[in-house]
């Protein structure tokens, strides 16, 4: 199987670019951020204090997190509930970043992530795919862009969904999340030593898709 790992900070376009590239090359897209978001959703719903690892572990012990794939792509389920459409809010973004710091959470999701990559050609996106989850991926990409550009894209996305937000708040949240994701002890966000760095600050969406599709075709 051919595996592509795409890591990078929030808002770099990992998910949307990965989806489009998957359509072009016929691969399956696995969005690991959605799995962390699903756990963030579960924590919000059950009122768990995510700074208390024992409390989070107790929640995980009773939790079933699963993914399914259909024509629209990946769907994430928490105890049978399809949460795919409910995990893209600013609240869940912050919660996912908080909860993803915990080693017990990372261990909980690792098996699920590796299992989904076993029988298919995949593009898996996240923060530690090239460094931890799929260290033998045939192609590793670190997709990034300036924090201002990423916040702007996220802001436009939220506006389109009629969410009432200010650009400055989105930028502030992006800076906090970057710091948290890059400075945590377990599986911090960083490019794998053998990753190709793709900076999309001045690239259009189509240019990013073309470039990554080309990298995959060359490597195959
Ligand atoms: O990619 P995303 O914005 O949907 O991810 C949400 C959060 O999940 C992000 O702040 C960090 C965490 N995450 C992670 O720690 N490791 C991954 N492989 C994917 C996401």
mmCIF file of N, CA and C in Angstrom, residues 17-114:
data_model
loop_
_atom_site.group_PDB
_atom_site.id
_atom_site.type_symbol
_atom_site.label_atom_id
_atom_site.label_comp_id
_atom_site.label_asym_id
_atom_site.label_seq_id
_atom_site.Cartn_x
_atom_site.Cartn_y
_atom_site.Cartn_z
ATOM 1 N N UNK A 17 -7.033 20.094 1.040
ATOM 2 C CA UNK A 17 -6.070 19.732 -0.007
ATOM 3 C C UNK A 17 -5.986 18.208 -0.116
ATOM 4 N N UNK A 18 -5.922 17.516 1.035
ATOM 5 C CA UNK A 18 -5.825 16.048 1.022
ATOM 6 C C UNK A 18 -7.028 15.437 0.307
ATOM 7 N N UNK A 19 -8.212 15.986 0.605
ATOM 8 C CA UNK A 19 -9.441 15.466 -0.013
ATOM 9 C C UNK A 19 -9.366 15.571 -1.536
ATOM 10 N N UNK A 20 -8.972 16.750 -2.010
ATOM 11 C CA UNK A 20 -8.912 16.977 -3.461
ATOM 12 C C UNK A 20 -7.849 16.091 -4.107
ATOM 13 N N UNK A 21 -6.703 15.949 -3.432
ATOM 14 C CA UNK A 21 -5.642 15.097 -3.997
ATOM 15 C C UNK A 21 -6.136 13.646 -4.039
ATOM 16 N N UNK A 22 -6.835 13.223 -2.994
ATOM 17 C CA UNK A 22 -7.373 11.852 -2.965
ATOM 18 C C UNK A 22 -8.310 11.614 -4.145
ATOM 19 N N UNK A 23 -9.137 12.601 -4.456
ATOM 20 C CA UNK A 23 -10.030 12.466 -5.609
ATOM 21 C C UNK A 23 -9.232 12.318 -6.897
ATOM 22 N N UNK A 24 -8.110 13.040 -6.973
ATOM 23 C CA UNK A 24 -7.292 13.002 -8.201
ATOM 24 C C UNK A 24 -6.551 11.677 -8.355
ATOM 25 N N UNK A 25 -6.105 11.101 -7.236
ATOM 26 C CA UNK A 25 -5.272 9.891 -7.361
ATOM 27 C C UNK A 25 -5.987 8.607 -6.912
ATOM 28 N N UNK A 26 -7.236 8.754 -6.441
ATOM 29 C CA UNK A 26 -8.021 7.586 -6.031
ATOM 30 C C UNK A 26 -7.592 6.981 -4.705
ATOM 31 N N UNK A 27 -7.056 7.809 -3.818
ATOM 32 C CA UNK A 27 -6.670 7.331 -2.489
ATOM 33 C C UNK A 27 -7.794 7.610 -1.494
ATOM 34 N N UNK A 28 -7.679 6.986 -0.326
ATOM 35 C CA UNK A 28 -8.623 7.256 0.762
ATOM 36 C C UNK A 28 -8.031 8.353 1.664
ATOM 37 N N UNK A 29 -8.891 9.308 2.058
ATOM 38 C CA UNK A 29 -8.411 10.379 2.944
ATOM 39 C C UNK A 29 -8.763 10.076 4.397
ATOM 40 N N UNK A 30 -7.761 10.059 5.238
ATOM 41 C CA UNK A 30 -8.001 9.841 6.672
ATOM 42 C C UNK A 30 -7.625 11.106 7.433
ATOM 43 N N UNK A 31 -8.631 11.683 8.085
ATOM 44 C CA UNK A 31 -8.464 12.948 8.797
ATOM 45 C C UNK A 31 -8.351 12.629 10.296
ATOM 46 N N UNK A 32 -7.116 12.631 10.816
ATOM 47 C CA UNK A 32 -6.949 12.249 12.231
ATOM 48 C C UNK A 32 -7.368 13.372 13.179
ATOM 49 N N UNK A 33 -7.333 14.635 12.683
ATOM 50 C CA UNK A 33 -7.794 15.750 13.518
ATOM 51 C C UNK A 33 -9.243 15.535 13.937
ATOM 52 N N UNK A 34 -10.040 14.963 13.000
ATOM 53 C CA UNK A 34 -11.458 14.716 13.299
ATOM 54 C C UNK A 34 -11.604 13.723 14.452
ATOM 55 N N UNK A 35 -10.639 12.810 14.586
ATOM 56 C CA UNK A 35 -10.700 11.829 15.690
ATOM 57 C C UNK A 35 -10.441 12.538 17.025
ATOM 58 N N UNK A 36 -9.459 13.445 17.037
ATOM 59 C CA UNK A 36 -9.214 14.225 18.266
ATOM 60 C C UNK A 36 -10.400 15.142 18.566
ATOM 61 N N UNK A 37 -10.966 15.698 17.506
ATOM 62 C CA UNK A 37 -12.145 16.552 17.691
ATOM 63 C C UNK A 37 -13.310 15.750 18.275
ATOM 64 N N UNK A 38 -13.461 14.495 17.826
ATOM 65 C CA UNK A 38 -14.544 13.647 18.341
ATOM 66 C C UNK A 38 -14.362 13.431 19.846
ATOM 67 N N UNK A 39 -13.105 13.268 20.267
ATOM 68 C CA UNK A 39 -12.858 13.112 21.707
ATOM 69 C C UNK A 39 -13.119 14.434 22.445
ATOM 70 N N UNK A 40 -12.784 15.551 21.785
ATOM 71 C CA UNK A 40 -13.086 16.867 22.372
ATOM 72 C C UNK A 40 -14.588 17.034 22.537
ATOM 73 N N UNK A 41 -15.322 16.590 21.543
ATOM 74 C CA UNK A 41 -16.795 16.657 21.573
ATOM 75 C C UNK A 41 -17.334 15.815 22.732
ATOM 76 N N UNK A 42 -16.780 14.606 22.867
ATOM 77 C CA UNK A 42 -17.234 13.713 23.942
ATOM 78 C C UNK A 42 -16.940 14.334 25.308
ATOM 79 N N UNK A 43 -15.789 14.997 25.424
ATOM 80 C CA UNK A 43 -15.414 15.617 26.705
ATOM 81 C C UNK A 43 -16.355 16.774 27.044
ATOM 82 N N UNK A 44 -16.692 17.583 26.031
ATOM 83 C CA UNK A 44 -17.619 18.702 26.263
ATOM 84 C C UNK A 44 -18.976 18.148 26.695
ATOM 85 N N UNK A 45 -19.428 17.129 25.975
ATOM 86 C CA UNK A 45 -20.755 16.564 26.221
ATOM 87 C C UNK A 45 -20.855 15.965 27.623
ATOM 88 N N UNK A 46 -19.771 15.324 28.063
ATOM 89 C CA UNK A 46 -19.868 14.669 29.374
ATOM 90 C C UNK A 46 -19.289 15.538 30.500
ATOM 91 N N UNK A 47 -18.875 16.776 30.165
ATOM 92 C CA UNK A 47 -18.405 17.705 31.195
ATOM 93 C C UNK A 47 -17.105 17.268 31.864
ATOM 94 N N UNK A 48 -16.272 16.530 31.116
ATOM 95 C CA UNK A 48 -15.008 16.046 31.682
ATOM 96 C C UNK A 48 -13.975 17.181 31.741
ATOM 97 N N UNK A 49 -13.217 17.228 32.831
ATOM 98 C CA UNK A 49 -12.152 18.216 32.988
ATOM 99 C C UNK A 49 -10.911 17.664 32.273
ATOM 100 N N UNK A 50 -10.545 18.271 31.110
ATOM 101 C CA UNK A 50 -9.475 17.685 30.299
ATOM 102 C C UNK A 50 -8.075 17.928 30.879
ATOM 103 N N UNK A 51 -8.009 18.732 31.946
ATOM 104 C CA UNK A 51 -6.691 18.898 32.577
ATOM 105 C C UNK A 51 -6.436 17.764 33.569
ATOM 106 N N UNK A 52 -7.449 16.912 33.783
ATOM 107 C CA UNK A 52 -7.333 15.801 34.729
ATOM 108 C C UNK A 52 -7.257 14.490 33.928
ATOM 109 N N UNK A 53 -6.030 13.957 33.774
ATOM 110 C CA UNK A 53 -5.851 12.795 32.900
ATOM 111 C C UNK A 53 -6.632 11.570 33.380
ATOM 112 N N UNK A 54 -6.773 11.413 34.702
ATOM 113 C CA UNK A 54 -7.513 10.258 35.235
ATOM 114 C C UNK A 54 -8.988 10.346 34.818
ATOM 115 N N UNK A 55 -9.519 11.556 34.852
ATOM 116 C CA UNK A 55 -10.920 11.755 34.463
ATOM 117 C C UNK A 55 -11.099 11.444 32.967
ATOM 118 N N UNK A 56 -10.109 11.873 32.166
ATOM 119 C CA UNK A 56 -10.175 11.620 30.723
ATOM 120 C C UNK A 56 -10.058 10.116 30.456
ATOM 121 N N UNK A 57 -9.145 9.458 31.174
ATOM 122 C CA UNK A 57 -8.972 8.009 30.994
ATOM 123 C C UNK A 57 -10.276 7.275 31.324
ATOM 124 N N UNK A 58 -10.954 7.716 32.383
ATOM 125 C CA UNK A 58 -12.233 7.082 32.761
ATOM 126 C C UNK A 58 -13.256 7.259 31.636
ATOM 127 N N UNK A 59 -13.218 8.432 30.994
ATOM 128 C CA UNK A 59 -14.135 8.670 29.865
ATOM 129 C C UNK A 59 -13.781 7.732 28.697
ATOM 130 N N UNK A 60 -12.470 7.596 28.415
ATOM 131 C CA UNK A 60 -12.030 6.754 27.290
ATOM 132 C C UNK A 60 -12.421 5.295 27.508
ATOM 133 N N UNK A 61 -12.364 4.850 28.765
ATOM 134 C CA UNK A 61 -12.685 3.458 29.079
ATOM 135 C C UNK A 61 -14.100 3.088 28.646
ATOM 136 N N UNK A 62 -14.982 4.111 28.604
ATOM 137 C CA UNK A 62 -16.386 3.824 28.257
ATOM 138 C C UNK A 62 -16.727 4.260 26.833
ATOM 139 N N UNK A 63 -15.693 4.707 26.095
ATOM 140 C CA UNK A 63 -15.969 5.348 24.816
ATOM 141 C C UNK A 63 -15.635 4.462 23.615
ATOM 142 N N UNK A 64 -16.536 4.492 22.621
ATOM 143 C CA UNK A 64 -16.257 3.783 21.379
ATOM 144 C C UNK A 64 -16.142 4.842 20.272
ATOM 145 N N UNK A 65 -14.944 4.995 19.723
ATOM 146 C CA UNK A 65 -14.753 5.940 18.617
ATOM 147 C C UNK A 65 -14.430 5.144 17.364
ATOM 148 N N UNK A 66 -15.132 5.463 16.292
ATOM 149 C CA UNK A 66 -14.994 4.704 15.068
ATOM 150 C C UNK A 66 -15.050 5.606 13.844
ATOM 151 N N UNK A 67 -14.495 5.148 12.742
ATOM 152 C CA UNK A 67 -14.641 5.905 11.500
ATOM 153 C C UNK A 67 -15.214 5.006 10.417
ATOM 154 N N UNK A 68 -16.010 5.636 9.536
ATOM 155 C CA UNK A 68 -16.532 4.908 8.374
ATOM 156 C C UNK A 68 -16.287 5.777 7.154
ATOM 157 N N UNK A 69 -16.244 5.144 6.002
ATOM 158 C CA UNK A 69 -15.970 5.898 4.776
ATOM 159 C C UNK A 69 -17.093 5.675 3.778
ATOM 160 N N UNK A 70 -17.591 6.782 3.178
ATOM 161 C CA UNK A 70 -18.555 6.638 2.085
ATOM 162 C C UNK A 70 -18.172 7.618 0.974
ATOM 163 N N UNK A 71 -19.079 7.864 0.037
ATOM 164 C CA UNK A 71 -18.751 8.734 -1.108
ATOM 165 C C UNK A 71 -18.352 10.139 -0.675
ATOM 166 N N UNK A 72 -18.874 10.582 0.470
ATOM 167 C CA UNK A 72 -18.545 11.931 0.947
ATOM 168 C C UNK A 72 -17.244 11.958 1.718
ATOM 169 N N UNK A 73 -16.693 10.787 2.009
ATOM 170 C CA UNK A 73 -15.426 10.748 2.744
ATOM 171 C C UNK A 73 -15.578 10.124 4.114
ATOM 172 N N UNK A 74 -14.741 10.574 5.040
ATOM 173 C CA UNK A 74 -14.693 9.970 6.369
ATOM 174 C C UNK A 74 -15.809 10.496 7.277
ATOM 175 N N UNK A 75 -16.401 9.594 8.019
ATOM 176 C CA UNK A 75 -17.380 9.999 9.039
ATOM 177 C C UNK A 75 -16.885 9.469 10.386
ATOM 178 N N UNK A 76 -17.045 10.286 11.431
ATOM 179 C CA UNK A 76 -16.568 9.875 12.754
ATOM 180 C C UNK A 76 -17.752 9.640 13.680
ATOM 181 N N UNK A 77 -17.676 8.534 14.407
ATOM 182 C CA UNK A 77 -18.769 8.158 15.310
ATOM 183 C C UNK A 77 -18.267 8.062 16.748
ATOM 184 N N UNK A 78 -19.047 8.601 17.676
ATOM 185 C CA UNK A 78 -18.751 8.475 19.099
ATOM 186 C C UNK A 78 -19.924 7.733 19.729
ATOM 187 N N UNK A 79 -19.650 6.564 20.254
ATOM 188 C CA UNK A 79 -20.708 5.704 20.793
ATOM 189 C C UNK A 79 -21.911 5.616 19.840
ATOM 190 N N UNK A 80 -21.606 5.416 18.566
ATOM 191 C CA UNK A 80 -22.663 5.234 17.570
ATOM 192 C C UNK A 80 -23.242 6.513 16.997
ATOM 193 N N UNK A 81 -22.936 7.667 17.606
ATOM 194 C CA UNK A 81 -23.480 8.947 17.111
ATOM 195 C C UNK A 81 -22.543 9.524 16.046
ATOM 196 N N UNK A 82 -23.097 9.873 14.877
ATOM 197 C CA UNK A 82 -22.286 10.501 13.829
ATOM 198 C C UNK A 82 -22.042 11.962 14.231
ATOM 199 N N UNK A 83 -20.786 12.286 14.595
ATOM 200 C CA UNK A 83 -20.485 13.639 15.089
ATOM 201 C C UNK A 83 -19.780 14.491 14.015
ATOM 202 N N UNK A 84 -19.641 13.921 12.807
ATOM 203 C CA UNK A 84 -18.862 14.570 11.738
ATOM 204 C C UNK A 84 -19.225 16.052 11.535
ATOM 205 N N UNK A 85 -20.501 16.359 11.542
ATOM 206 C CA UNK A 85 -20.928 17.734 11.277
ATOM 207 C C UNK A 85 -20.915 18.630 12.505
ATOM 208 N N UNK A 86 -20.528 18.096 13.647
ATOM 209 C CA UNK A 86 -20.653 18.864 14.898
ATOM 210 C C UNK A 86 -19.316 19.256 15.509
ATOM 211 N N UNK A 87 -18.218 18.942 14.806
ATOM 212 C CA UNK A 87 -16.912 19.061 15.460
ATOM 213 C C UNK A 87 -16.038 20.170 14.882
ATOM 214 N N UNK A 88 -16.657 21.050 14.079
ATOM 215 C CA UNK A 88 -15.850 22.084 13.404
ATOM 216 C C UNK A 88 -16.017 23.462 14.044
ATOM 217 N N UNK A 89 -16.447 23.536 15.285
ATOM 218 C CA UNK A 89 -16.627 24.838 15.933
ATOM 219 C C UNK A 89 -15.322 25.255 16.621
ATOM 220 N N UNK A 90 -15.231 26.541 16.989
ATOM 221 C CA UNK A 90 -14.043 27.029 17.694
ATOM 222 C C UNK A 90 -13.919 26.336 19.058
ATOM 223 N N UNK A 91 -15.060 26.098 19.702
ATOM 224 C CA UNK A 91 -15.034 25.450 21.031
ATOM 225 C C UNK A 91 -14.415 24.045 20.947
ATOM 226 N N UNK A 92 -14.852 23.297 19.940
ATOM 227 C CA UNK A 92 -14.329 21.923 19.801
ATOM 228 C C UNK A 92 -12.867 21.951 19.324
ATOM 229 N N UNK A 93 -12.497 22.946 18.513
ATOM 230 C CA UNK A 93 -11.096 23.064 18.078
ATOM 231 C C UNK A 93 -10.191 23.214 19.296
ATOM 232 N N UNK A 94 -10.584 24.104 20.209
ATOM 233 C CA UNK A 94 -9.765 24.357 21.394
ATOM 234 C C UNK A 94 -9.713 23.114 22.281
ATOM 235 N N UNK A 95 -10.858 22.467 22.422
ATOM 236 C CA UNK A 95 -10.942 21.270 23.260
ATOM 237 C C UNK A 95 -10.092 20.133 22.673
ATOM 238 N N UNK A 96 -10.137 19.986 21.347
ATOM 239 C CA UNK A 96 -9.350 18.933 20.688
ATOM 240 C C UNK A 96 -7.862 19.176 20.919
ATOM 241 N N UNK A 97 -7.441 20.426 20.827
ATOM 242 C CA UNK A 97 -6.030 20.744 21.045
ATOM 243 C C UNK A 97 -5.650 20.448 22.500
ATOM 244 N N UNK A 98 -6.522 20.809 23.437
ATOM 245 C CA UNK A 98 -6.251 20.549 24.870
ATOM 246 C C UNK A 98 -6.131 19.047 25.136
ATOM 247 N N UNK A 99 -7.091 18.313 24.639
ATOM 248 C CA UNK A 99 -7.163 16.881 24.975
ATOM 249 C C UNK A 99 -6.053 16.084 24.269
ATOM 250 N N UNK A 100 -5.588 16.603 23.112
ATOM 251 C CA UNK A 100 -4.583 15.861 22.340
ATOM 252 C C UNK A 100 -3.198 15.883 22.988
ATOM 253 N N UNK A 101 -3.046 16.698 24.026
ATOM 254 C CA UNK A 101 -1.759 16.743 24.745
ATOM 255 C C UNK A 101 -1.547 15.491 25.580
ATOM 256 N N UNK A 102 -2.657 14.828 25.942
ATOM 257 C CA UNK A 102 -2.566 13.737 26.919
ATOM 258 C C UNK A 102 -2.074 12.441 26.286
ATOM 259 N N UNK A 103 -1.025 11.818 26.860
ATOM 260 C CA UNK A 103 -0.518 10.559 26.315
ATOM 261 C C UNK A 103 -1.592 9.478 26.224
ATOM 262 N N UNK A 104 -2.530 9.413 27.189
ATOM 263 C CA UNK A 104 -3.552 8.356 27.151
ATOM 264 C C UNK A 104 -4.475 8.542 25.949
ATOM 265 N N UNK A 105 -4.694 9.788 25.553
ATOM 266 C CA UNK A 105 -5.550 10.089 24.397
ATOM 267 C C UNK A 105 -4.843 9.680 23.109
ATOM 268 N N UNK A 106 -3.543 9.993 23.028
ATOM 269 C CA UNK A 106 -2.781 9.661 21.823
ATOM 270 C C UNK A 106 -2.693 8.136 21.659
ATOM 271 N N UNK A 107 -2.491 7.448 22.777
ATOM 272 C CA UNK A 107 -2.406 5.978 22.716
ATOM 273 C C UNK A 107 -3.754 5.397 22.299
ATOM 274 N N UNK A 108 -4.836 5.995 22.789
ATOM 275 C CA UNK A 108 -6.193 5.529 22.483
ATOM 276 C C UNK A 108 -6.463 5.574 20.972
ATOM 277 N N UNK A 109 -5.969 6.625 20.296
ATOM 278 C CA UNK A 109 -6.287 6.792 18.873
ATOM 279 C C UNK A 109 -5.284 6.140 17.917
ATOM 280 N N UNK A 110 -4.091 5.828 18.423
ATOM 281 C CA UNK A 110 -3.033 5.326 17.538
ATOM 282 C C UNK A 110 -3.443 4.057 16.780
ATOM 283 N N UNK A 111 -4.027 3.103 17.493
ATOM 284 C CA UNK A 111 -4.428 1.828 16.877
ATOM 285 C C UNK A 111 -5.456 2.050 15.782
ATOM 286 N N UNK A 112 -6.446 2.888 16.069
ATOM 287 C CA UNK A 112 -7.506 3.186 15.099
ATOM 288 C C UNK A 112 -6.892 3.821 13.840
ATOM 289 N N UNK A 113 -5.958 4.749 14.059
ATOM 290 C CA UNK A 113 -5.347 5.442 12.912
ATOM 291 C C UNK A 113 -4.553 4.458 12.046
ATOM 292 N N UNK A 114 -3.747 3.625 12.677
ATOM 293 C CA UNK A 114 -2.930 2.680 11.892
ATOM 294 C C UNK A 114 -3.813 1.677 11.163
#
